Amino acid sequence: MSATAASDVDDVPAPSSTRRERTGWYFYDWAMSAFSTTVITVFLGPFLTTVTELAAGCELGADTCSGYVYPLGIKVAAGSYFPYLVSLSVFLTVFVLPVVGAVADRSVHKKRLLAAMAFTGAAATVAMLFVTGDRYLLGGALFLVANIAFGAGVVVYNSFLPQLGGPDDRDGISSRGWALGYLGGGLLLALNLVAVQSLDNGQPERTLDLARWSIVSAGLWWALFTLVPLRWLREHPTAAALHGGGNVLTDGFRQLGRTLRQLKAYPLTLFFLLAFLVYNDGIQTVIALASQYGTEELRLGQSTLIVTILLVQFLAFGGALALGALAARIGAWKTVLLSLVLWTGVILGAFRLPAEAPLPFMALGAAIGLVLGGSQALSRSLFSQLIPAGREGEYYGFYEISDKGTSWLGPLAFGLVFQLTNSYRVGLVSLLIFFVVGFLLLLAVPMRRAIVAAGNTPPRVL
């Protein structure tokens, strides 16, 4: 362990938190999950694809569209526009998120930074109200702002985790946060489901309007419930923040530069991060493009998609807690490996789904729900064990590059395969490589040795 890391370990107090504070931390997951569920998973893909198809000259409500749009003069198939946007947003976050993490580590007011990111993302989401007609460029720009702000907020949020509990507590804390997030996201989705079923008269114009207002509701939900963690969380400034006296932004850039130069001192942490970036890219691509696959390839109605995602949300609440309990018995590392085997089965099952058959699609959604929350929650807590003390924000900045809604290679592969084959099923199969390679990489990580190398104490069970 480097001298700098050793000094940080000595200066930072042992993790301690109150139940009220942990509950406040859980509630940010409740708040932000409305964006990842209602916006990313359900409504935005089909909504923005429809707007893009209108801009490409296709008729509203047409079963197929082979038109093209030309953002910045680049020829893009209408069906590939949204996947390409997701990839572009992640390319931009590669530069933004580590800087946000470094600033968070240098700031004694991390909650203010969390508020800035959350309210910026929520405002961009609410502004989707103005994406009407063929304004696909406005919708794309707002999505980029919202998704980058979302990722930046998660970086700051995740950086609180190591201060909320010791090595043996973090799997449970992380799992409860994910579980409450799925419950909150599912509740808003249920309300949107009632609205869609009650107000949709079968006309494409009405369906598009309901999708737009559902997206807006997620922005309002995100902003409103962010007030809870801002009130209940306590600041946990790092030693660098307490001892620093310069400009937080410039100091953050300098610290990020030092961290990048020192990353080679933690090769096992980097190896875990590589494994996570690969397999979680596959997970996030499934989440982001599931609605588009259901709408365009399986020709399922919006109500079927919402019911399925709602099923995923509530089963993921129990799945996150169940896999968290399993991790307490066999260890988080083994539990995540098991979840990746199950994810491979999910992709194979999705490829074989028949078109216009809601029940098989819902059954697959139930399988996703059982494995989804645990694989993500336990990955987050595992990574917390591999971060040198005092560098939580920076390292979670790198981590978040492939976390909620910010996958890039998966959507890029999906979009390219679709553009070449005009088949969403073939695009889906291309995601298998992410789960297989991610499993092999994670299997090769010596977790206990990696945790010790980062200067931390391993949990009793790995």
Tab-separated table of C-alpha atoms in Angstrom:
chain	number	residue	atom	x	y	z
A	1	MET	CA	0.000	0.000	0.000
A	2	SER	CA	1.310	3.456	-0.880
A	3	ALA	CA	2.262	5.988	1.773
A	4	THR	CA	-0.567	8.266	0.644
A	5	ALA	CA	-3.141	5.549	1.016
A	6	ALA	CA	-1.767	4.594	4.422
A	7	SER	CA	-2.031	8.183	5.574
A	8	ASP	CA	-5.642	8.360	4.425
A	9	VAL	CA	-6.466	5.200	6.363
A	10	ASP	CA	-4.991	6.684	9.515
A	11	ASP	CA	-6.772	10.031	9.150
A	12	VAL	CA	-10.272	8.859	8.222
A	13	PRO	CA	-12.447	7.812	11.192
A	14	ALA	CA	-14.008	4.366	11.307
A	15	PRO	CA	-17.379	4.117	9.542
A	16	SER	CA	-20.350	4.919	11.762
A	17	SER	CA	-23.885	6.016	10.964
A	18	THR	CA	-27.331	6.287	12.472
A	19	ARG	CA	-30.420	4.481	11.242
A	20	ARG	CA	-31.901	7.830	10.191
A	21	GLU	CA	-28.845	8.586	8.077
A	22	ARG	CA	-28.865	5.202	6.380
A	23	THR	CA	-32.579	5.608	5.669
A	24	GLY	CA	-31.860	8.995	4.105
A	25	TRP	CA	-29.232	7.353	1.916
A	26	TYR	CA	-31.687	4.650	0.859
A	27	PHE	CA	-34.187	7.324	-0.148
A	28	TYR	CA	-31.949	8.743	-2.855
A	29	ASP	CA	-32.235	5.362	-4.553
A	30	TRP	CA	-36.015	5.674	-4.126
A	31	ALA	CA	-35.858	9.130	-5.774
A	32	MET	CA	-33.509	8.471	-8.693
A	33	SER	CA	-34.916	5.053	-9.599
A	34	ALA	CA	-37.914	6.813	-11.108
A	35	PHE	CA	-35.578	8.033	-13.853
A	36	SER	CA	-33.928	4.687	-14.510
A	37	THR	CA	-37.266	2.845	-14.486
A	38	THR	CA	-39.932	5.126	-15.926
A	39	VAL	CA	-37.630	7.018	-18.295
A	40	ILE	CA	-34.768	4.732	-19.349
A	41	THR	CA	-36.363	1.320	-19.041
A	42	VAL	CA	-39.937	1.948	-20.195
A	43	PHE	CA	-40.883	5.168	-21.888
A	44	LEU	CA	-37.949	7.042	-23.392
A	45	GLY	CA	-36.742	4.400	-25.861
A	46	PRO	CA	-40.113	3.904	-27.597
A	47	PHE	CA	-41.026	7.604	-27.190
A	48	LEU	CA	-37.840	9.015	-28.676
A	49	THR	CA	-37.757	6.328	-31.366
A	50	THR	CA	-41.286	7.333	-32.422
A	51	VAL	CA	-40.327	11.021	-32.508
A	52	THR	CA	-37.252	10.113	-34.559
A	53	GLU	CA	-39.342	8.044	-36.972
A	54	LEU	CA	-41.611	11.049	-37.489
A	55	ALA	CA	-38.543	13.143	-38.305
A	56	ALA	CA	-37.483	10.409	-40.746
A	57	GLY	CA	-40.776	10.784	-42.631
A	58	CYS	CA	-42.545	7.683	-41.276
A	59	GLU	CA	-46.206	7.707	-40.363
A	60	LEU	CA	-47.183	7.758	-36.699
A	61	GLY	CA	-48.266	4.273	-35.649
A	62	ALA	CA	-46.621	2.483	-38.590
A	63	ASP	CA	-45.563	-1.098	-37.833
A	64	THR	CA	-42.133	-0.673	-39.422
A	65	CYS	CA	-39.935	2.247	-40.373
A	66	SER	CA	-36.838	2.090	-42.555
A	67	GLY	CA	-36.246	5.844	-42.600
A	68	TYR	CA	-33.137	7.771	-41.622
A	69	VAL	CA	-32.344	10.987	-39.795
A	70	TYR	CA	-29.216	13.098	-40.160
A	71	PRO	CA	-28.069	14.599	-36.838
A	72	LEU	CA	-24.970	16.722	-37.515
A	73	GLY	CA	-25.048	15.371	-41.067
A	74	ILE	CA	-24.534	11.752	-39.966
A	75	LYS	CA	-26.854	9.155	-41.511
A	76	VAL	CA	-28.576	7.217	-38.699
A	77	ALA	CA	-31.381	4.648	-38.931
A	78	ALA	CA	-34.333	5.853	-36.883
A	79	GLY	CA	-34.322	2.630	-34.850
A	80	SER	CA	-30.634	3.088	-33.968
A	81	TYR	CA	-30.891	6.710	-32.804
A	82	PHE	CA	-31.693	5.976	-29.158
A	83	PRO	CA	-29.018	3.248	-28.687
A	84	TYR	CA	-26.460	5.586	-30.249
A	85	LEU	CA	-27.535	8.358	-27.856
A	86	VAL	CA	-26.975	6.062	-24.883
A	87	SER	CA	-23.463	5.307	-26.146
A	88	LEU	CA	-22.744	9.001	-26.720
A	89	SER	CA	-23.887	9.906	-23.214
A	90	VAL	CA	-21.482	7.367	-21.762
A	91	PHE	CA	-18.619	8.600	-23.928
A	92	LEU	CA	-19.195	12.036	-22.409
A	93	THR	CA	-19.507	10.684	-18.861
A	94	VAL	CA	-16.069	9.074	-19.186
A	95	PHE	CA	-14.729	12.614	-18.867
A	96	VAL	CA	-17.293	13.964	-16.402
A	97	LEU	CA	-17.818	11.321	-13.718
A	98	PRO	CA	-14.236	10.844	-12.468
A	99	VAL	CA	-13.920	14.624	-12.140
A	100	VAL	CA	-17.182	14.790	-10.179
A	101	GLY	CA	-15.879	12.018	-7.918
A	102	ALA	CA	-12.587	13.832	-7.322
A	103	VAL	CA	-14.446	17.050	-6.477
A	104	ALA	CA	-16.706	15.116	-4.078
A	105	ASP	CA	-13.672	13.738	-2.253
A	106	ARG	CA	-12.242	17.257	-1.868
A	107	SER	CA	-15.492	18.894	-0.775
A	108	VAL	CA	-16.830	19.257	2.759
A	109	HIS	CA	-20.284	19.871	1.251
A	110	LYS	CA	-20.941	16.666	-0.679
A	111	LYS	CA	-24.689	17.015	-0.168
A	112	ARG	CA	-24.680	20.273	-2.144
A	113	LEU	CA	-22.967	18.498	-5.014
A	114	LEU	CA	-25.558	15.721	-4.827
A	115	ALA	CA	-28.331	18.334	-4.941
A	116	ALA	CA	-26.825	20.076	-7.974
A	117	MET	CA	-26.579	16.851	-9.961
A	118	ALA	CA	-30.037	15.594	-8.959
A	119	PHE	CA	-31.891	18.834	-9.688
A	120	THR	CA	-30.088	19.350	-13.014
A	121	GLY	CA	-31.068	15.859	-14.160
A	122	ALA	CA	-34.625	16.267	-12.889
A	123	ALA	CA	-35.018	19.618	-14.693
A	124	ALA	CA	-33.815	18.135	-18.004
A	125	THR	CA	-36.268	15.253	-17.560
A	126	VAL	CA	-39.189	17.604	-16.899
A	127	ALA	CA	-38.195	19.606	-19.993
A	128	MET	CA	-39.046	16.550	-22.122
A	129	LEU	CA	-42.513	18.085	-22.020
A	130	PHE	CA	-41.355	20.255	-24.953
A	131	VAL	CA	-40.266	17.313	-27.128
A	132	THR	CA	-43.227	17.373	-29.507
A	133	GLY	CA	-43.676	16.677	-33.201
A	134	ASP	CA	-40.370	15.710	-34.802
A	135	ARG	CA	-38.058	17.402	-32.249
A	136	TYR	CA	-35.806	14.397	-31.916
A	137	LEU	CA	-32.688	16.581	-31.574
A	138	LEU	CA	-34.151	18.402	-28.551
A	139	GLY	CA	-35.115	15.075	-27.005
A	140	GLY	CA	-31.611	13.725	-27.584
A	141	ALA	CA	-29.949	16.786	-26.049
A	142	LEU	CA	-32.179	16.682	-22.952
A	143	PHE	CA	-31.504	12.975	-22.552
A	144	LEU	CA	-27.745	13.588	-22.667
A	145	VAL	CA	-27.971	16.234	-19.939
A	146	ALA	CA	-30.285	14.142	-17.768
A	147	ASN	CA	-28.315	10.915	-18.117
A	148	ILE	CA	-24.946	12.541	-17.414
A	149	ALA	CA	-26.374	14.351	-14.375
A	150	PHE	CA	-27.953	11.083	-13.248
A	151	GLY	CA	-24.613	9.285	-13.403
A	152	ALA	CA	-22.832	12.125	-11.627
A	153	GLY	CA	-25.415	12.074	-8.836
A	154	VAL	CA	-24.951	8.333	-8.392
A	155	VAL	CA	-21.179	8.832	-8.058
A	156	VAL	CA	-21.694	11.211	-5.147
A	157	TYR	CA	-24.397	8.984	-3.646
A	158	ASN	CA	-22.259	5.836	-3.835
A	159	SER	CA	-19.300	7.608	-2.242
A	160	PHE	CA	-21.267	7.753	1.028
A	161	LEU	CA	-21.466	3.925	1.256
A	162	PRO	CA	-18.056	3.186	2.852
A	163	GLN	CA	-18.839	5.689	5.634
A	164	LEU	CA	-22.208	4.089	6.438
A	165	GLY	CA	-20.928	0.700	7.621
A	166	GLY	CA	-17.966	-1.629	8.050
A	167	PRO	CA	-16.860	-4.424	5.692
A	168	ASP	CA	-19.415	-6.924	7.001
A	169	ASP	CA	-22.309	-4.445	6.832
A	170	ARG	CA	-22.023	-3.019	3.334
A	171	ASP	CA	-23.602	-5.888	1.393
A	172	GLY	CA	-26.747	-5.509	3.492
A	173	ILE	CA	-26.771	-1.698	3.323
A	174	SER	CA	-26.233	-1.702	-0.435
A	175	SER	CA	-28.916	-4.369	-0.967
A	176	ARG	CA	-31.477	-2.451	1.091
A	177	GLY	CA	-30.753	0.703	-0.927
A	178	TRP	CA	-31.269	-1.120	-4.209
A	179	ALA	CA	-34.400	-2.810	-2.879
A	180	LEU	CA	-35.980	0.478	-1.788
A	181	GLY	CA	-35.040	1.980	-5.144
A	182	TYR	CA	-36.901	-0.744	-6.994
A	183	LEU	CA	-39.891	-0.242	-4.711
A	184	GLY	CA	-39.949	3.520	-5.355
A	185	GLY	CA	-39.442	3.153	-9.077
A	186	GLY	CA	-42.126	0.484	-9.170
A	187	LEU	CA	-44.616	2.668	-7.302
A	188	LEU	CA	-44.309	5.535	-9.785
A	189	LEU	CA	-44.492	3.057	-12.641
A	190	ALA	CA	-47.707	1.649	-11.154
A	191	LEU	CA	-49.204	5.140	-11.100
A	192	ASN	CA	-48.192	5.642	-14.733
A	193	LEU	CA	-49.693	2.263	-15.589
A	194	VAL	CA	-53.038	3.344	-14.157
A	195	ALA	CA	-52.856	6.583	-16.168
A	196	VAL	CA	-51.973	4.813	-19.436
A	197	GLN	CA	-54.683	2.180	-19.073
A	198	SER	CA	-57.299	4.739	-18.068
A	199	LEU	CA	-56.555	7.458	-20.606
A	200	ASP	CA	-55.132	5.691	-23.674
A	201	ASN	CA	-57.819	5.537	-26.353
A	202	GLY	CA	-55.693	3.547	-28.800
A	203	GLN	CA	-54.763	6.578	-30.888
A	204	PRO	CA	-50.994	6.911	-31.505
A	205	GLU	CA	-51.109	10.635	-30.669
A	206	ARG	CA	-52.634	9.962	-27.241
A	207	THR	CA	-50.138	7.150	-26.528
A	208	LEU	CA	-47.249	9.477	-27.351
A	209	ASP	CA	-48.632	12.213	-25.105
A	210	LEU	CA	-49.067	9.795	-22.189
A	211	ALA	CA	-45.478	8.613	-22.597
A	212	ARG	CA	-44.283	12.228	-22.553
A	213	TRP	CA	-46.167	13.050	-19.345
A	214	SER	CA	-44.960	9.844	-17.703
A	215	ILE	CA	-41.372	10.922	-18.396
A	216	VAL	CA	-42.110	14.334	-16.877
A	217	SER	CA	-43.553	12.690	-13.756
A	218	ALA	CA	-40.241	10.889	-13.187
A	219	GLY	CA	-38.380	14.196	-13.160
A	220	LEU	CA	-40.774	15.637	-10.588
A	221	TRP	CA	-40.505	12.489	-8.430
A	222	TRP	CA	-36.705	12.590	-8.604
A	223	ALA	CA	-36.574	16.223	-7.473
A	224	LEU	CA	-39.151	15.844	-4.703
A	225	PHE	CA	-37.709	12.795	-2.934
A	226	THR	CA	-34.126	14.029	-3.225
A	227	LEU	CA	-35.089	16.415	-0.418
A	228	VAL	CA	-35.106	13.468	2.040
A	229	PRO	CA	-31.407	12.493	1.748
A	230	LEU	CA	-30.449	16.159	1.632
A	231	ARG	CA	-32.115	16.525	5.023
A	232	TRP	CA	-31.099	13.254	6.726
A	233	LEU	CA	-27.616	12.479	5.402
A	234	ARG	CA	-24.596	13.796	7.295
A	235	GLU	CA	-21.434	15.033	5.645
A	236	HIS	CA	-18.489	12.632	5.827
A	237	PRO	CA	-15.563	14.749	4.587
A	238	THR	CA	-12.365	12.929	3.715
A	239	ALA	CA	-9.016	13.835	5.223
A	240	ALA	CA	-8.140	15.662	1.997
A	241	ALA	CA	-11.301	17.767	2.279
A	242	LEU	CA	-10.684	18.603	5.944
A	243	HIS	CA	-7.043	19.548	5.392
A	244	GLY	CA	-7.477	21.282	2.050
A	245	GLY	CA	-7.913	25.008	1.679
A	246	GLY	CA	-7.784	25.708	-2.050
A	247	ASN	CA	-10.355	25.723	-4.817
A	248	VAL	CA	-12.338	22.493	-4.702
A	249	LEU	CA	-12.642	22.188	-8.485
A	250	THR	CA	-8.978	22.786	-9.318
A	251	ASP	CA	-7.856	20.651	-6.376
A	252	GLY	CA	-10.191	17.929	-7.616
A	253	PHE	CA	-8.562	17.972	-11.064
A	254	ARG	CA	-5.101	17.780	-9.499
A	255	GLN	CA	-6.142	14.915	-7.239
A	256	LEU	CA	-7.680	13.071	-10.172
A	257	GLY	CA	-4.394	13.382	-12.031
A	258	ARG	CA	-2.513	11.947	-9.044
A	259	THR	CA	-5.007	9.107	-8.739
A	260	LEU	CA	-4.680	8.219	-12.421
A	261	ARG	CA	-0.910	8.057	-12.003
A	262	GLN	CA	-1.264	5.893	-8.874
A	263	LEU	CA	-3.852	3.458	-10.269
A	264	LYS	CA	-1.099	1.012	-11.157
A	265	ALA	CA	-0.555	0.554	-7.410
A	266	TYR	CA	-3.951	-1.229	-7.246
A	267	PRO	CA	-3.962	-3.607	-10.245
A	268	LEU	CA	-6.482	-6.003	-8.670
A	269	THR	CA	-8.950	-3.171	-8.088
A	270	LEU	CA	-8.579	-2.247	-11.754
A	271	PHE	CA	-9.084	-5.863	-12.786
A	272	PHE	CA	-12.339	-6.045	-10.820
A	273	LEU	CA	-13.411	-2.756	-12.380
A	274	LEU	CA	-12.734	-4.159	-15.843
A	275	ALA	CA	-14.851	-7.231	-15.090
A	276	PHE	CA	-17.671	-5.016	-13.789
A	277	LEU	CA	-17.536	-2.701	-16.798
A	278	VAL	CA	-17.958	-5.699	-19.100
A	279	TYR	CA	-20.798	-7.608	-17.422
A	280	ASN	CA	-22.677	-4.572	-16.169
A	281	ASP	CA	-22.576	-3.083	-19.647
A	282	GLY	CA	-24.636	-6.094	-20.707
A	283	ILE	CA	-27.044	-5.671	-17.780
A	284	GLN	CA	-27.575	-1.974	-18.455
A	285	THR	CA	-28.108	-2.573	-22.162
A	286	VAL	CA	-30.858	-5.081	-21.407
A	287	ILE	CA	-32.506	-2.566	-19.063
A	288	ALA	CA	-32.218	0.369	-21.468
A	289	LEU	CA	-33.359	-1.428	-24.620
A	290	ALA	CA	-35.922	-3.911	-23.282
A	291	SER	CA	-38.863	-1.655	-24.130
A	292	GLN	CA	-37.581	-0.966	-27.632
A	293	TYR	CA	-37.126	-4.718	-28.188
A	294	GLY	CA	-40.638	-5.424	-26.922
A	295	THR	CA	-42.213	-2.682	-29.020
A	296	GLU	CA	-40.323	-3.000	-32.287
A	297	GLU	CA	-39.483	-6.727	-32.479
A	298	LEU	CA	-42.167	-8.450	-30.394
A	299	ARG	CA	-44.895	-5.930	-31.323
A	300	LEU	CA	-46.193	-5.672	-27.783
A	301	GLY	CA	-48.371	-2.820	-26.571
A	302	GLN	CA	-47.232	-0.139	-24.142
A	303	SER	CA	-49.449	-1.496	-21.375
A	304	THR	CA	-47.840	-4.943	-21.640
A	305	LEU	CA	-44.402	-3.398	-21.380
A	306	ILE	CA	-45.326	-1.357	-18.332
A	307	VAL	CA	-46.917	-4.328	-16.558
A	308	THR	CA	-43.789	-6.388	-17.255
A	309	ILE	CA	-41.394	-3.732	-16.008
A	310	LEU	CA	-43.624	-3.232	-12.976
A	311	LEU	CA	-43.357	-6.955	-12.317
A	312	VAL	CA	-39.579	-6.659	-12.639
A	313	GLN	CA	-39.496	-3.789	-10.154
A	314	PHE	CA	-41.393	-5.487	-7.356
A	315	LEU	CA	-39.682	-8.838	-7.837
A	316	ALA	CA	-36.320	-7.026	-7.891
A	317	PHE	CA	-37.169	-5.623	-4.442
A	318	GLY	CA	-37.364	-9.151	-3.083
A	319	GLY	CA	-34.561	-10.393	-5.315
A	320	ALA	CA	-32.130	-7.784	-4.015
A	321	LEU	CA	-32.888	-8.725	-0.408
A	322	ALA	CA	-32.768	-12.459	-1.198
A	323	LEU	CA	-29.402	-12.295	-2.971
A	324	GLY	CA	-28.141	-10.062	-0.170
A	325	ALA	CA	-29.108	-12.791	2.303
A	326	LEU	CA	-27.433	-15.406	0.097
A	327	ALA	CA	-24.287	-13.274	0.018
A	328	ALA	CA	-24.233	-13.308	3.822
A	329	ARG	CA	-23.996	-17.111	3.635
A	330	ILE	CA	-21.726	-17.796	0.639
A	331	GLY	CA	-20.193	-14.371	-0.019
A	332	ALA	CA	-20.962	-11.524	-2.420
A	333	TRP	CA	-18.363	-12.588	-4.986
A	334	LYS	CA	-19.816	-16.071	-5.447
A	335	THR	CA	-23.356	-14.675	-5.498
A	336	VAL	CA	-22.528	-12.226	-8.306
A	337	LEU	CA	-20.912	-15.029	-10.323
A	338	LEU	CA	-24.090	-17.085	-9.934
A	339	SER	CA	-26.184	-14.124	-11.074
A	340	LEU	CA	-24.141	-13.828	-14.292
A	341	VAL	CA	-24.942	-17.443	-15.155
A	342	LEU	CA	-28.614	-16.603	-14.705
A	343	TRP	CA	-28.261	-13.480	-16.886
A	344	THR	CA	-26.886	-15.636	-19.713
A	345	GLY	CA	-30.027	-17.755	-19.484
A	346	VAL	CA	-32.146	-14.602	-19.647
A	347	ILE	CA	-30.574	-13.507	-22.942
A	348	LEU	CA	-31.073	-16.941	-24.495
A	349	GLY	CA	-34.694	-16.937	-23.332
A	350	ALA	CA	-35.320	-13.445	-24.737
A	351	PHE	CA	-33.995	-14.489	-28.146
A	352	ARG	CA	-36.573	-17.284	-28.368
A	353	LEU	CA	-39.585	-15.212	-27.307
A	354	PRO	CA	-42.474	-15.327	-29.809
A	355	ALA	CA	-43.895	-12.099	-31.174
A	356	GLU	CA	-47.232	-10.724	-29.932
A	357	ALA	CA	-47.178	-13.054	-26.899
A	358	PRO	CA	-47.416	-11.040	-23.649
A	359	LEU	CA	-47.260	-13.931	-21.148
A	360	PRO	CA	-43.825	-15.325	-22.158
A	361	PHE	CA	-42.460	-11.768	-22.122
A	362	MET	CA	-43.816	-11.261	-18.603
A	363	ALA	CA	-42.349	-14.584	-17.457
A	364	LEU	CA	-38.949	-13.480	-18.708
A	365	GLY	CA	-39.429	-10.187	-16.887
A	366	ALA	CA	-40.037	-12.108	-13.659
A	367	ALA	CA	-36.729	-13.946	-14.131
A	368	ILE	CA	-34.933	-10.640	-14.711
A	369	GLY	CA	-36.467	-9.181	-11.567
A	370	LEU	CA	-35.196	-11.984	-9.357
A	371	VAL	CA	-31.580	-11.572	-10.455
A	372	LEU	CA	-31.360	-7.867	-11.335
A	373	GLY	CA	-31.174	-6.056	-8.003
A	374	GLY	CA	-28.815	-8.458	-6.265
A	375	SER	CA	-26.225	-8.528	-9.047
A	376	GLN	CA	-25.998	-4.736	-9.017
A	377	ALA	CA	-26.211	-4.134	-5.266
A	378	LEU	CA	-23.549	-6.716	-4.450
A	379	SER	CA	-21.236	-5.428	-7.185
A	380	ARG	CA	-21.437	-1.980	-5.600
A	381	SER	CA	-20.631	-3.256	-2.120
A	382	LEU	CA	-17.835	-5.497	-3.431
A	383	PHE	CA	-16.220	-2.500	-5.099
A	384	SER	CA	-16.417	-0.493	-1.875
A	385	GLN	CA	-14.038	-3.031	-0.333
A	386	LEU	CA	-11.453	-2.361	-3.060
A	387	ILE	CA	-11.271	1.445	-2.774
A	388	PRO	CA	-8.368	3.082	-0.892
A	389	ALA	CA	-9.783	5.097	2.015
A	390	GLY	CA	-10.529	8.721	1.197
A	391	ARG	CA	-10.818	8.109	-2.570
A	392	GLU	CA	-14.420	6.861	-2.666
A	393	GLY	CA	-15.773	9.549	-4.989
A	394	GLU	CA	-12.984	9.213	-7.537
A	395	TYR	CA	-13.140	5.434	-7.714
A	396	TYR	CA	-16.934	5.412	-7.886
A	397	GLY	CA	-16.561	7.925	-10.713
A	398	PHE	CA	-14.763	5.249	-12.720
A	399	TYR	CA	-17.236	2.624	-11.520
A	400	GLU	CA	-20.273	4.632	-12.575
A	401	ILE	CA	-19.056	4.805	-16.184
A	402	SER	CA	-20.907	1.500	-16.658
A	403	ASP	CA	-23.539	1.747	-13.948
A	404	LYS	CA	-27.200	2.741	-14.079
A	405	GLY	CA	-28.126	3.822	-17.581
A	406	THR	CA	-24.567	4.563	-18.681
A	407	SER	CA	-23.518	1.460	-20.581
A	408	TRP	CA	-21.959	2.191	-23.939
A	409	LEU	CA	-20.413	-0.814	-25.685
A	410	GLY	CA	-23.638	-2.819	-25.361
A	411	PRO	CA	-25.939	-0.219	-26.955
A	412	LEU	CA	-23.280	0.497	-29.580
A	413	ALA	CA	-23.064	-3.197	-30.489
A	414	PHE	CA	-26.848	-3.512	-30.443
A	415	GLY	CA	-27.287	-0.448	-32.659
A	416	LEU	CA	-24.611	-1.492	-35.143
A	417	VAL	CA	-25.947	-5.029	-35.447
A	418	PHE	CA	-29.470	-3.700	-35.998
A	419	GLN	CA	-28.293	-1.266	-38.661
A	420	LEU	CA	-26.465	-4.099	-40.460
A	421	THR	CA	-29.137	-6.796	-40.113
A	422	ASN	CA	-32.370	-4.854	-39.406
A	423	SER	CA	-33.017	-7.509	-36.716
A	424	TYR	CA	-33.444	-6.745	-33.023
A	425	ARG	CA	-33.099	-10.459	-32.198
A	426	VAL	CA	-29.617	-10.661	-33.710
A	427	GLY	CA	-28.719	-7.463	-31.866
A	428	LEU	CA	-29.832	-9.075	-28.607
A	429	VAL	CA	-27.637	-12.141	-29.146
A	430	SER	CA	-24.608	-9.851	-29.466
A	431	LEU	CA	-24.994	-9.079	-25.740
A	432	LEU	CA	-24.116	-12.638	-24.699
A	433	ILE	CA	-20.418	-11.883	-25.023
A	434	PHE	CA	-20.639	-9.294	-22.224
A	435	PHE	CA	-21.950	-11.807	-19.686
A	436	VAL	CA	-19.598	-14.629	-20.664
A	437	VAL	CA	-16.456	-12.494	-20.709
A	438	GLY	CA	-17.539	-10.621	-17.559
A	439	PHE	CA	-18.029	-13.915	-15.715
A	440	LEU	CA	-14.562	-15.158	-16.687
A	441	LEU	CA	-12.906	-11.884	-15.686
A	442	LEU	CA	-14.672	-11.748	-12.313
A	443	LEU	CA	-13.831	-15.390	-11.656
A	444	ALA	CA	-10.149	-14.533	-12.082
A	445	VAL	CA	-10.163	-11.785	-9.392
A	446	PRO	CA	-8.554	-12.932	-6.075
A	447	MET	CA	-10.980	-10.890	-3.955
A	448	ARG	CA	-9.435	-11.299	-0.495
A	449	ARG	CA	-5.948	-10.411	-1.769
A	450	ALA	CA	-7.401	-7.453	-3.703
A	451	ILE	CA	-9.120	-6.049	-0.597
A	452	VAL	CA	-5.961	-6.331	1.497
A	453	ALA	CA	-3.924	-4.725	-1.293
A	454	ALA	CA	-6.253	-1.685	-1.174
A	455	GLY	CA	-5.517	-1.301	2.549
A	456	ASN	CA	-8.895	-2.568	3.764
A	457	THR	CA	-10.078	-5.357	6.029
A	458	PRO	CA	-11.854	-8.205	4.181
A	459	PRO	CA	-15.329	-9.253	5.334
A	460	ARG	CA	-15.620	-12.624	7.033
A	461	VAL	CA	-17.331	-14.217	4.020
A	462	LEU	CA	-16.434	-13.481	0.398
